[in-house]
Amino acid sequence: MNQAPSPSSHFDVVVVGAGFAGLCMLHRLRKMGLRAKAFEAGSGVGGTWFWNRYPGARCDVESMEYSFQFDEELQQEWRWTERYSPQAEILAYLNHVADRFDLRRDIQLNTRVDSAHFDEDASVWNVRSSDGGTHTASYFVMATGCLSSANTPKVPGINSFGGSTYHTGRWPHEGVDFSGLRVGVIGTGSSAIQSIPIIAKEAEQLFVFQRTPNFSVPAANRPLTDEEVERVKSNYGELRKMAGTMGFGFNTRSNEGSAFDVSEEERRAEYEARWKMGGLPFLGAYGDLILDEKANATAADFVREKIRALVDDPAVAEKLTPNSILGCKRLCADSGYFETFNRPNVTLVDIAEAPIEEITPNGLRTGGTTYELDAIVFATGFDAMTGALLAVDIRGRGGVQLRKKWEAGPRTYLGIATAGFPNFFMITGPGSPSVLTNMVPSIEQHVNWIADCMTFLQERGETVIEAETGAEDVWVSHVNEVASATLYPGCNSWYLGANVPGKPRVFMPYLGFPEYVVKADDVAAKGYEGFARG
Ligand code: NA7
């Protein structure tokens, strides 16, 4: 592990981040014989899975699929223990990957990249790191993840609080003991929904401050049997290929047809079966659930009924029942979330009408009532997709800042490059399928595309590649057009940036992994069409 202060040095590639994306990129660059260096802000590798250690943190994609496929021996030898991996197991896997492929010697931990400026005369990136290091690189790759920049609301009085505050995405490594404490959780997204049932069992009293109720289906997590692991491993390659053509998961069939192709009875049976099976494939019950409001309502009403049946107090059940489009905000998968509100030590506080007014030394005030608290958990999500990219002072041609260019929202070509910023790549950037897919295969697809592009240039003795503005404009319009044919843009989700006050509202992910791969491969096959090279 190289922890020495950085001297000034030149690399073929500087990579920012050592999570799934950074590790995968580094491994591929090594295999190409390039000199690469990764900087990682955390004190360990793992990215999302390094930071999100809150109680109950778990992936909502099945573990046999949420893993790398670039090395057959790795995928054969690693044994996942549960259907949905807990955070600690995914982190152990990523540490294993770092060791197995000897990646640590090119990773500098505890170091942020503060700025990266493109020098047009020398055609290199000047990169400054938080340890005072200055580096040059032919290529600059951001592998900083889509959900890594924590969003903590600016509530008045936040610094006056006498107890402890936590953000789910920055959880203390030593864990937190809530025994005997009065705890407030702000937010009811995926992180809250996973952690609330566990915090409720430990805390003396738990207050959940809910601005918007969320749809959630049971995760139905369980240990994996040797038989099912073997079934996947004996056919891993084929299953992965199949998943690539579906965009999500090889374990669950998605129905193409309309919810109205079948009788109400059949529809209910399908929803019931998927509810029992658990997890996000609930949304795959019919092809038009995210396209047609009436179709969506059939599934949403089914989940609403389930919530009402799970929660004893009808008034609490009503508050927990969303009146929005199912899946428009990312669907959650839980283990006993709604039932937790039947516990005598749990109180749901609806802050939809009366936002949090103030945090005081002893607690939190909303709607004129003060709640006395010993600890506050911000489960308030992330400045998604652009937050981590814009946290670095990235400047392209003419010294133009990426922040300036994206003032009205991110603009990319294929979610991988942006005009005016030569030799700069983003892994799963805005405008790529990313968060609407299984992230790990999406990351591998981007890593391979970027690496192949570098090889292409190398073979031709070319040193510069840059997205053309025209190609970028067409891509941005296409991303919007695809999204606007669905129900996704119709709610205040982080896909749109709506969770961060002042953030421009642009639908950021591209809908359709298989279509995207065809397009990206076609661009490459046509000599990187839409890119200027030289
Ligand atoms: P999410 O899904 O963005 O959830 C954040 C929650 O915090 C959500 O309920 C928000 O309510 C709430 N929130 C945010 N700001 C505030 C303020 N100012 N006041 C009250 N409540 C607030 O983040 P997660 O970490 O749970 O999950 C992120 C993704 O990680 C998830 O989708 C999975 O892909 C994994 P809102 O809905 O905005 O009204």
XYZ file of C-alpha atoms and ligand atoms in Angstrom:
573
model
C 0.000 0.000 0.000
C 1.493 3.319 -0.965
C 0.683 5.820 1.782
C 3.743 8.047 1.379
C 3.130 11.702 0.526
C 2.686 12.073 -3.234
C 5.612 13.430 -5.111
C 4.959 15.166 -8.405
C 4.604 12.428 -10.949
C 3.251 11.535 -14.359
C 0.748 8.755 -14.961
C -0.924 7.466 -18.071
C -4.185 7.555 -16.159
C -5.340 9.094 -12.897
C -8.463 7.435 -11.506
C -10.531 9.017 -8.748
C -12.168 6.519 -6.399
C -11.482 2.938 -5.325
C -14.955 1.446 -5.162
C -16.324 -1.058 -7.680
C -15.568 1.343 -10.560
C -12.087 2.455 -9.526
C -10.881 -1.057 -8.717
C -12.196 -2.446 -11.976
C -10.664 0.403 -14.011
C -7.314 0.051 -12.288
C -7.221 -3.687 -12.924
C -7.998 -3.256 -16.615
C -5.430 -0.471 -17.065
C -2.776 -2.627 -15.434
C -3.540 -5.434 -17.842
C -3.016 -2.974 -20.688
C 0.411 -2.139 -19.281
C -0.514 1.463 -18.477
C 0.819 3.377 -15.509
C -2.248 4.224 -13.466
C -2.858 5.678 -10.044
C -6.068 5.786 -8.050
C -6.777 8.325 -5.320
C -9.360 7.433 -2.703
C -10.729 9.757 -0.012
C -11.600 6.911 2.356
C -9.146 5.096 4.589
C -10.003 1.868 2.778
C -11.209 0.654 -0.603
C -14.900 -0.090 -1.237
C -16.572 3.235 -2.107
C -20.300 3.081 -1.360
C -19.734 -0.072 0.678
C -16.964 1.554 2.658
C -19.082 4.554 3.681
C -22.619 3.173 4.058
C -22.252 1.114 7.240
C -25.592 2.024 8.809
C -27.487 -0.780 10.559
C -29.160 -3.046 8.014
C -27.213 -1.706 4.993
C -27.654 -4.235 2.239
C -27.693 -4.298 -1.534
C -31.084 -4.440 -3.259
C -29.630 -6.419 -6.189
C -29.047 -10.145 -5.668
C -25.497 -10.947 -4.591
C -24.813 -13.579 -7.266
C -25.407 -10.803 -9.807
C -23.945 -7.869 -7.892
C -20.351 -8.909 -8.477
C -17.628 -8.705 -11.117
C -17.586 -11.006 -14.109
C -14.187 -10.064 -15.564
C -12.422 -12.992 -13.926
C -13.910 -16.479 -14.104
C -11.861 -17.823 -11.203
C -12.955 -14.951 -8.973
C -16.638 -15.506 -9.647
C -16.268 -19.247 -9.182
C -14.299 -19.033 -5.953
C -16.139 -16.279 -4.083
C -19.061 -17.646 -2.044
C -21.899 -15.215 -1.283
C -23.828 -16.247 1.806
C -27.146 -14.445 1.425
C -29.571 -13.645 -1.358
C -28.952 -9.923 -0.741
C -25.494 -9.229 0.598
C -25.018 -7.210 3.736
C -22.649 -4.242 3.459
C -19.846 -5.982 5.375
C -19.773 -8.905 2.946
C -19.623 -6.669 -0.121
C -16.842 -4.670 1.514
C -14.971 -7.913 2.272
C -15.401 -8.906 -1.392
C -13.968 -5.605 -2.627
C -11.020 -5.916 -0.255
C -10.498 -9.423 -1.569
C -10.522 -8.068 -5.147
C -7.962 -5.397 -4.197
C -5.667 -8.054 -2.690
C -6.258 -10.767 -5.254
C -5.261 -8.512 -8.145
C -2.584 -6.692 -6.149
C -4.271 -3.348 -6.740
C -3.341 -1.623 -3.490
C 0.151 -0.596 -4.585
C -1.416 1.874 -7.028
C -4.089 3.185 -4.683
C -3.417 6.143 -2.430
C -5.931 6.173 0.417
C -6.998 9.106 2.606
C -6.472 11.407 -0.354
C -8.999 13.500 -2.237
C -8.460 14.863 -5.688
C -9.151 18.585 -5.323
C -8.716 19.715 -8.900
C -7.965 18.522 -12.412
C -7.189 21.099 -15.106
C -6.566 20.253 -18.754
C -3.446 21.810 -20.221
C -4.229 22.339 -23.907
C -0.634 22.932 -24.982
C 0.769 19.787 -23.405
C -2.466 17.780 -23.786
C -2.261 16.556 -20.206
C -4.367 16.798 -17.085
C -2.809 18.600 -14.114
C -4.202 16.916 -11.034
C -3.878 18.202 -7.479
C -4.497 15.956 -4.514
C -5.355 16.863 -0.923
C -1.924 15.770 0.335
C -0.375 18.586 -1.695
C 0.647 16.289 -4.545
C 0.654 17.562 -8.120
C 0.466 15.030 -10.892
C 0.080 14.952 -14.627
C -1.923 12.370 -16.483
C -2.744 11.660 -20.112
C -6.249 10.573 -19.114
C -8.409 11.543 -16.153
C -11.132 9.122 -15.050
C -13.772 9.872 -12.423
C -14.870 6.641 -10.741
C -16.615 8.404 -7.895
C -19.971 6.605 -7.860
C -23.502 7.862 -8.334
C -24.542 8.023 -4.690
C -21.478 9.171 -2.806
C -21.931 12.844 -2.045
C -23.993 12.899 1.172
C -26.919 15.329 1.306
C -27.452 16.831 4.752
C -30.226 19.420 4.837
C -29.302 22.825 6.185
C -31.691 22.819 9.132
C -31.381 25.925 11.336
C -29.686 25.198 14.649
C -28.073 21.967 13.457
C -24.790 22.848 15.152
C -26.453 23.583 18.465
C -27.622 20.009 19.010
C -26.238 18.561 22.254
C -26.555 14.905 21.201
C -24.928 12.997 18.368
C -25.768 13.330 14.681
C -25.098 10.775 11.954
C -25.612 10.491 8.201
C -26.368 6.983 6.935
C -23.856 7.470 4.116
C -21.036 8.425 6.528
C -21.597 5.917 9.310
C -18.930 5.538 12.056
C -16.789 2.432 11.549
C -17.026 1.408 15.155
C -20.854 1.318 14.922
C -23.333 3.173 17.116
C -25.030 1.888 20.249
C -28.524 3.388 20.479
C -29.522 1.433 23.610
C -31.503 3.548 26.019
C -31.507 6.559 23.669
C -34.251 8.679 22.134
C -33.426 8.633 18.432
C -34.809 10.653 15.545
C -34.452 9.404 11.960
C -35.010 12.021 9.256
C -36.014 10.560 5.895
C -37.851 7.486 4.692
C -35.853 6.432 1.610
C -34.047 3.155 1.137
C -31.387 3.782 3.816
C -34.033 4.723 6.396
C -36.247 1.802 5.445
C -33.342 -0.620 5.939
C -32.084 0.882 9.199
C -35.323 1.806 11.014
C -36.346 -1.778 11.939
C -32.930 -2.375 13.519
C -32.616 0.987 15.273
C -36.159 0.534 16.640
C -35.145 -2.684 18.385
C -32.232 -0.994 20.106
C -33.438 2.508 20.920
C -35.548 3.463 23.903
C -37.725 5.566 21.619
C -37.618 6.159 17.907
C -39.187 9.096 16.072
C -39.317 8.808 12.285
C -39.647 12.181 10.538
C -41.282 11.493 7.200
C -41.606 14.062 4.411
C -42.763 11.633 1.714
C -43.958 8.056 2.260
C -42.199 5.495 0.085
C -43.275 2.288 -1.579
C -41.447 -0.761 -0.298
C -41.776 -4.479 -0.961
C -40.387 -7.289 1.202
C -36.775 -8.161 0.397
C -37.370 -11.802 1.371
C -33.698 -12.069 2.138
C -32.421 -15.511 3.161
C -29.240 -17.580 3.158
C -28.212 -18.974 -0.238
C -28.162 -22.742 -0.470
C -25.218 -24.623 -1.964
C -27.538 -25.931 -4.677
C -28.635 -22.527 -5.903
C -25.100 -21.161 -5.777
C -23.938 -24.161 -7.818
C -26.775 -23.741 -10.292
C -25.607 -20.194 -11.039
C -21.889 -20.978 -10.996
C -22.214 -23.875 -13.396
C -23.723 -21.529 -15.948
C -22.419 -18.132 -14.871
C -21.264 -16.941 -18.286
C -24.577 -17.651 -19.999
C -26.603 -16.159 -17.166
C -24.533 -12.996 -17.180
C -24.983 -12.723 -20.940
C -28.727 -13.137 -20.555
C -28.833 -10.499 -17.801
C -27.021 -8.116 -20.155
C -29.843 -8.365 -22.645
C -32.456 -7.736 -19.967
C -30.756 -4.927 -18.079
C -31.623 -6.345 -14.681
C -31.234 -9.687 -13.037
C -31.101 -13.231 -14.361
C -33.199 -14.722 -11.614
C -36.491 -13.098 -12.395
C -38.512 -13.006 -15.515
C -39.857 -9.577 -16.538
C -43.183 -9.627 -18.336
C -43.216 -7.597 -21.527
C -46.988 -7.399 -21.823
C -49.465 -4.882 -20.419
C -51.058 -5.209 -16.988
C -54.362 -5.076 -18.877
C -53.571 -8.094 -21.066
C -54.717 -10.292 -18.203
C -57.770 -10.493 -15.940
C -57.797 -8.741 -12.572
C -57.549 -12.125 -10.897
C -54.435 -13.120 -12.833
C -52.896 -9.722 -12.190
C -53.403 -10.040 -8.454
C -51.939 -13.535 -8.502
C -48.868 -12.201 -10.309
C -48.425 -9.355 -7.787
C -48.963 -11.771 -4.916
C -46.333 -14.159 -6.281
C -43.828 -11.344 -6.749
C -44.585 -9.910 -3.295
C -43.800 -13.338 -1.793
C -40.674 -13.766 -3.907
C -39.510 -10.323 -2.733
C -37.291 -7.594 -4.126
C -37.264 -5.059 -6.938
C -38.417 -7.497 -9.673
C -41.903 -6.667 -8.367
C -41.762 -3.813 -10.890
C -41.135 -6.290 -13.711
C -44.607 -7.771 -13.312
C -45.790 -5.962 -16.462
C -44.068 -4.007 -19.184
C -46.258 -0.919 -18.826
C -46.083 -0.353 -15.065
C -43.682 2.540 -15.491
C -45.227 3.709 -18.763
C -48.932 3.957 -18.069
C -50.505 5.527 -14.994
C -53.526 3.247 -14.988
C -51.369 0.130 -15.231
C -49.153 1.512 -12.498
C -52.159 2.114 -10.254
C -53.041 -1.602 -10.306
C -49.661 -2.448 -8.759
C -49.555 0.631 -6.512
C -53.022 -0.176 -5.103
C -51.894 -3.727 -4.400
C -48.928 -2.437 -2.352
C -51.160 0.126 -0.604
C -53.447 -2.688 0.530
C -50.452 -4.588 1.857
C -49.270 -1.556 3.849
C -52.723 -1.119 5.370
C -52.751 -4.795 6.351
C -49.289 -4.647 7.909
C -49.812 -1.565 10.075
C -52.189 -1.884 13.043
C -53.169 1.769 13.513
C -55.183 2.900 10.469
C -54.125 6.532 10.922
C -50.434 5.566 10.911
C -51.018 3.229 7.965
C -52.586 6.092 6.024
C -49.570 8.322 6.626
C -47.226 5.532 5.503
C -49.173 4.936 2.292
C -47.768 6.759 -0.743
C -50.186 8.375 -3.157
C -47.546 8.578 -5.875
C -46.466 6.432 -8.825
C -44.963 3.082 -7.807
C -41.296 2.935 -8.850
C -41.105 6.581 -9.860
C -38.888 7.089 -6.862
C -36.652 4.057 -6.532
C -38.667 1.180 -5.091
C -37.354 0.021 -1.700
C -36.941 -3.542 -0.454
C -37.337 -3.990 3.296
C -37.183 -6.477 6.123
C -40.046 -5.635 8.462
C -40.232 -1.879 7.819
C -43.982 -1.278 7.985
C -44.428 -3.685 10.918
C -41.909 -1.606 12.897
C -44.567 1.103 13.253
C -46.633 -1.329 15.376
C -43.982 -1.157 18.101
C -44.908 0.933 21.134
C -41.529 2.739 21.098
C -41.864 3.975 17.478
C -43.645 7.182 16.459
C -44.180 8.383 12.909
C -44.037 12.169 12.596
C -45.474 13.514 9.359
C -43.451 16.556 8.294
C -45.003 16.897 4.846
C -47.054 19.926 5.831
C -44.816 21.276 8.582
C -41.116 20.918 7.756
C -38.474 20.692 10.447
C -38.310 24.220 11.863
C -35.223 23.963 13.963
C -32.800 21.656 15.660
C -32.370 22.730 19.267
C -29.771 21.717 21.880
C -32.211 19.041 23.117
C -33.967 17.853 19.996
C -35.960 18.928 17.013
C -38.983 21.152 16.478
C -41.594 20.676 13.797
C -45.198 21.817 13.545
C -44.787 23.678 16.837
C -43.918 20.470 18.767
C -40.450 19.800 20.163
C -39.208 16.220 20.177
C -36.547 15.565 22.803
C -33.755 13.514 21.257
C -30.343 12.093 22.181
C -29.324 11.243 18.614
C -30.378 12.307 15.120
C -29.841 10.125 12.055
C -29.927 11.902 8.712
C -31.118 9.293 6.234
C -31.456 12.126 3.756
C -29.723 10.630 0.748
C -27.222 12.015 -1.709
C -26.520 14.720 -4.224
C -26.888 11.931 -6.753
C -24.978 11.408 -9.996
C -23.409 14.872 -10.260
C -22.498 15.667 -6.623
C -19.192 13.791 -6.523
C -18.203 14.892 -10.049
C -18.760 18.551 -9.299
C -17.043 18.359 -5.915
C -13.749 18.307 -7.844
C -12.694 21.510 -9.613
C -12.538 20.031 -13.120
C -11.576 22.438 -15.915
C -11.402 21.626 -19.587
C -10.474 23.623 -22.678
C -10.185 27.372 -22.131
C -10.208 26.766 -18.372
C -13.977 26.204 -18.457
C -15.213 24.628 -15.242
C -17.392 21.544 -15.408
C -19.542 23.208 -12.716
C -20.083 26.149 -15.066
C -20.792 23.969 -18.086
C -23.364 21.956 -16.103
C -24.992 24.931 -14.395
C -28.348 24.106 -15.970
C -27.843 20.354 -15.569
C -25.345 17.729 -16.718
C -24.608 17.368 -20.447
C -22.708 14.316 -21.612
C -22.184 12.105 -24.621
C -23.155 8.547 -23.618
C -22.772 9.509 -19.955
C -19.076 8.793 -20.375
C -17.563 12.002 -21.791
C -18.422 15.671 -22.129
C -17.523 18.150 -24.875
C -14.719 20.567 -24.026
C -13.048 18.091 -21.666
C -10.616 15.975 -23.730
C -9.335 12.662 -22.386
C -11.783 12.862 -19.496
C -14.046 9.898 -18.793
C -16.783 9.298 -16.246
C -17.701 5.787 -15.163
C -21.512 5.577 -15.051
C -21.904 9.339 -15.397
C -25.208 11.184 -15.882
C -26.760 10.176 -19.199
C -25.713 6.529 -18.820
C -27.969 3.712 -17.561
C -26.143 3.459 -14.196
C -28.584 3.638 -11.291
C -31.478 2.169 -13.276
C -29.489 -1.017 -13.824
C -27.438 -3.458 -11.840
C -24.476 -1.126 -11.191
C -21.675 -3.690 -11.336
C -22.188 -4.893 -14.935
C -22.812 -1.266 -15.934
C -19.485 -0.308 -14.398
C -17.700 -3.161 -16.183
C -19.260 -2.152 -19.490
C -18.002 1.420 -19.063
C -14.553 0.307 -17.931
C -14.212 -1.949 -20.972
C -15.460 0.746 -23.324
C -13.013 3.332 -21.926
C -10.093 0.878 -21.957
C -10.871 -0.212 -25.536
C -11.024 3.430 -26.561
C -7.580 4.095 -25.069
C -6.202 1.019 -26.880
C -7.727 2.221 -30.160
C -5.971 5.578 -29.816
C -2.700 3.995 -28.734
C -2.690 1.696 -31.772
C -3.060 4.706 -34.058
C -0.536 6.863 -32.266
C -3.297 9.297 -31.331
C -3.296 11.059 -27.996
C -6.488 13.109 -27.729
C -10.180 12.252 -27.838
C -13.065 14.591 -27.109
C -16.842 14.389 -27.399
C -18.272 16.668 -30.099
C -20.886 19.184 -29.026
C -23.296 18.074 -31.758
C -23.143 14.427 -30.689
C -23.613 15.472 -27.082
C -26.673 17.578 -27.927
C -28.254 14.680 -29.780
C -27.519 12.318 -26.882
C -28.942 14.682 -24.239
C -32.144 15.065 -26.297
C -32.360 11.310 -26.717
C -31.973 10.681 -22.947
C -34.773 13.196 -22.292
C -37.001 11.805 -25.004
C -36.700 8.243 -23.689
C -37.398 9.378 -20.110
C -40.348 11.534 -21.093
C -42.106 8.536 -22.634
C -42.229 7.041 -19.108
C -43.690 8.016 -15.746
C -40.236 8.650 -14.233
C -40.048 12.432 -14.690
C -43.360 12.858 -12.846
C -42.154 12.795 -9.248
C -39.625 14.513 -6.999
C -36.935 11.848 -7.160
C -33.168 12.029 -6.867
C -33.074 10.719 -10.472
C -34.207 14.257 -11.312
C -32.119 16.038 -8.695
C -35.325 17.063 -6.923
C -34.086 16.071 -3.452
C -31.391 18.748 -3.343
C -32.663 22.332 -3.007
C -31.558 24.457 -5.971
C -30.304 21.540 -8.086
C -31.414 21.787 -11.737
C -34.164 19.309 -12.561
C -32.881 17.066 -15.298
C -33.640 13.361 -15.567
C -30.102 11.996 -15.264
C -29.996 8.237 -15.919
C -30.523 6.746 -19.391
C -33.335 4.232 -19.551
C -32.347 1.016 -21.280
C -29.134 -0.907 -20.662
C -29.307 -3.263 -23.693
C -30.093 -0.384 -26.067
C -27.284 1.613 -24.528
C -24.724 -1.165 -25.033
C -25.705 -1.479 -28.714
C -25.326 2.284 -29.160
C -21.986 2.493 -27.308
C -20.579 -0.476 -29.261
C -21.748 1.054 -32.512
C -20.033 4.361 -31.685
C -16.798 2.435 -31.041
C -17.162 0.302 -34.192
C -17.500 3.480 -36.262
C -14.131 4.745 -35.002
C -15.654 6.590 -32.039
C -18.308 8.393 -33.963
C -19.259 11.693 -32.359
C -15.777 12.127 -30.910
C -12.984 14.288 -32.353
C -9.607 12.498 -32.282
C -6.083 13.494 -32.893
P -33.141 8.807 -0.677
O -33.805 7.695 -1.356
O -32.837 10.040 -1.449
O -34.033 9.179 0.593
C -33.796 10.347 1.345
C -34.936 10.583 2.290
O -34.666 11.752 3.046
C -36.265 10.822 1.583
O -37.285 10.247 2.338
C -36.350 12.342 1.572
O -37.653 12.839 1.492
C -35.751 12.665 2.921
N -35.258 14.038 2.989
C -34.303 14.618 2.231
N -34.140 15.895 2.593
C -35.022 16.125 3.599
C -35.338 17.265 4.381
N -34.731 18.440 4.179
N -36.303 17.155 5.324
C -36.922 15.978 5.502
N -36.678 14.868 4.806
C -35.730 14.942 3.847
O -31.748 8.347 -0.034
P -31.345 6.920 0.563
O -30.010 7.059 1.168
O -32.419 6.382 1.409
O -31.276 5.989 -0.711
C -30.520 6.363 -1.842
C -30.368 5.194 -2.754
O -29.385 4.315 -2.210
C -31.556 4.314 -2.946
O -32.462 4.782 -3.866
C -30.930 3.017 -3.381
O -30.597 3.090 -4.737
C -29.679 2.965 -2.579
P -38.311 13.206 0.053
O -38.644 11.878 -0.560
O -37.242 13.939 -0.729
O -39.468 14.040 0.386
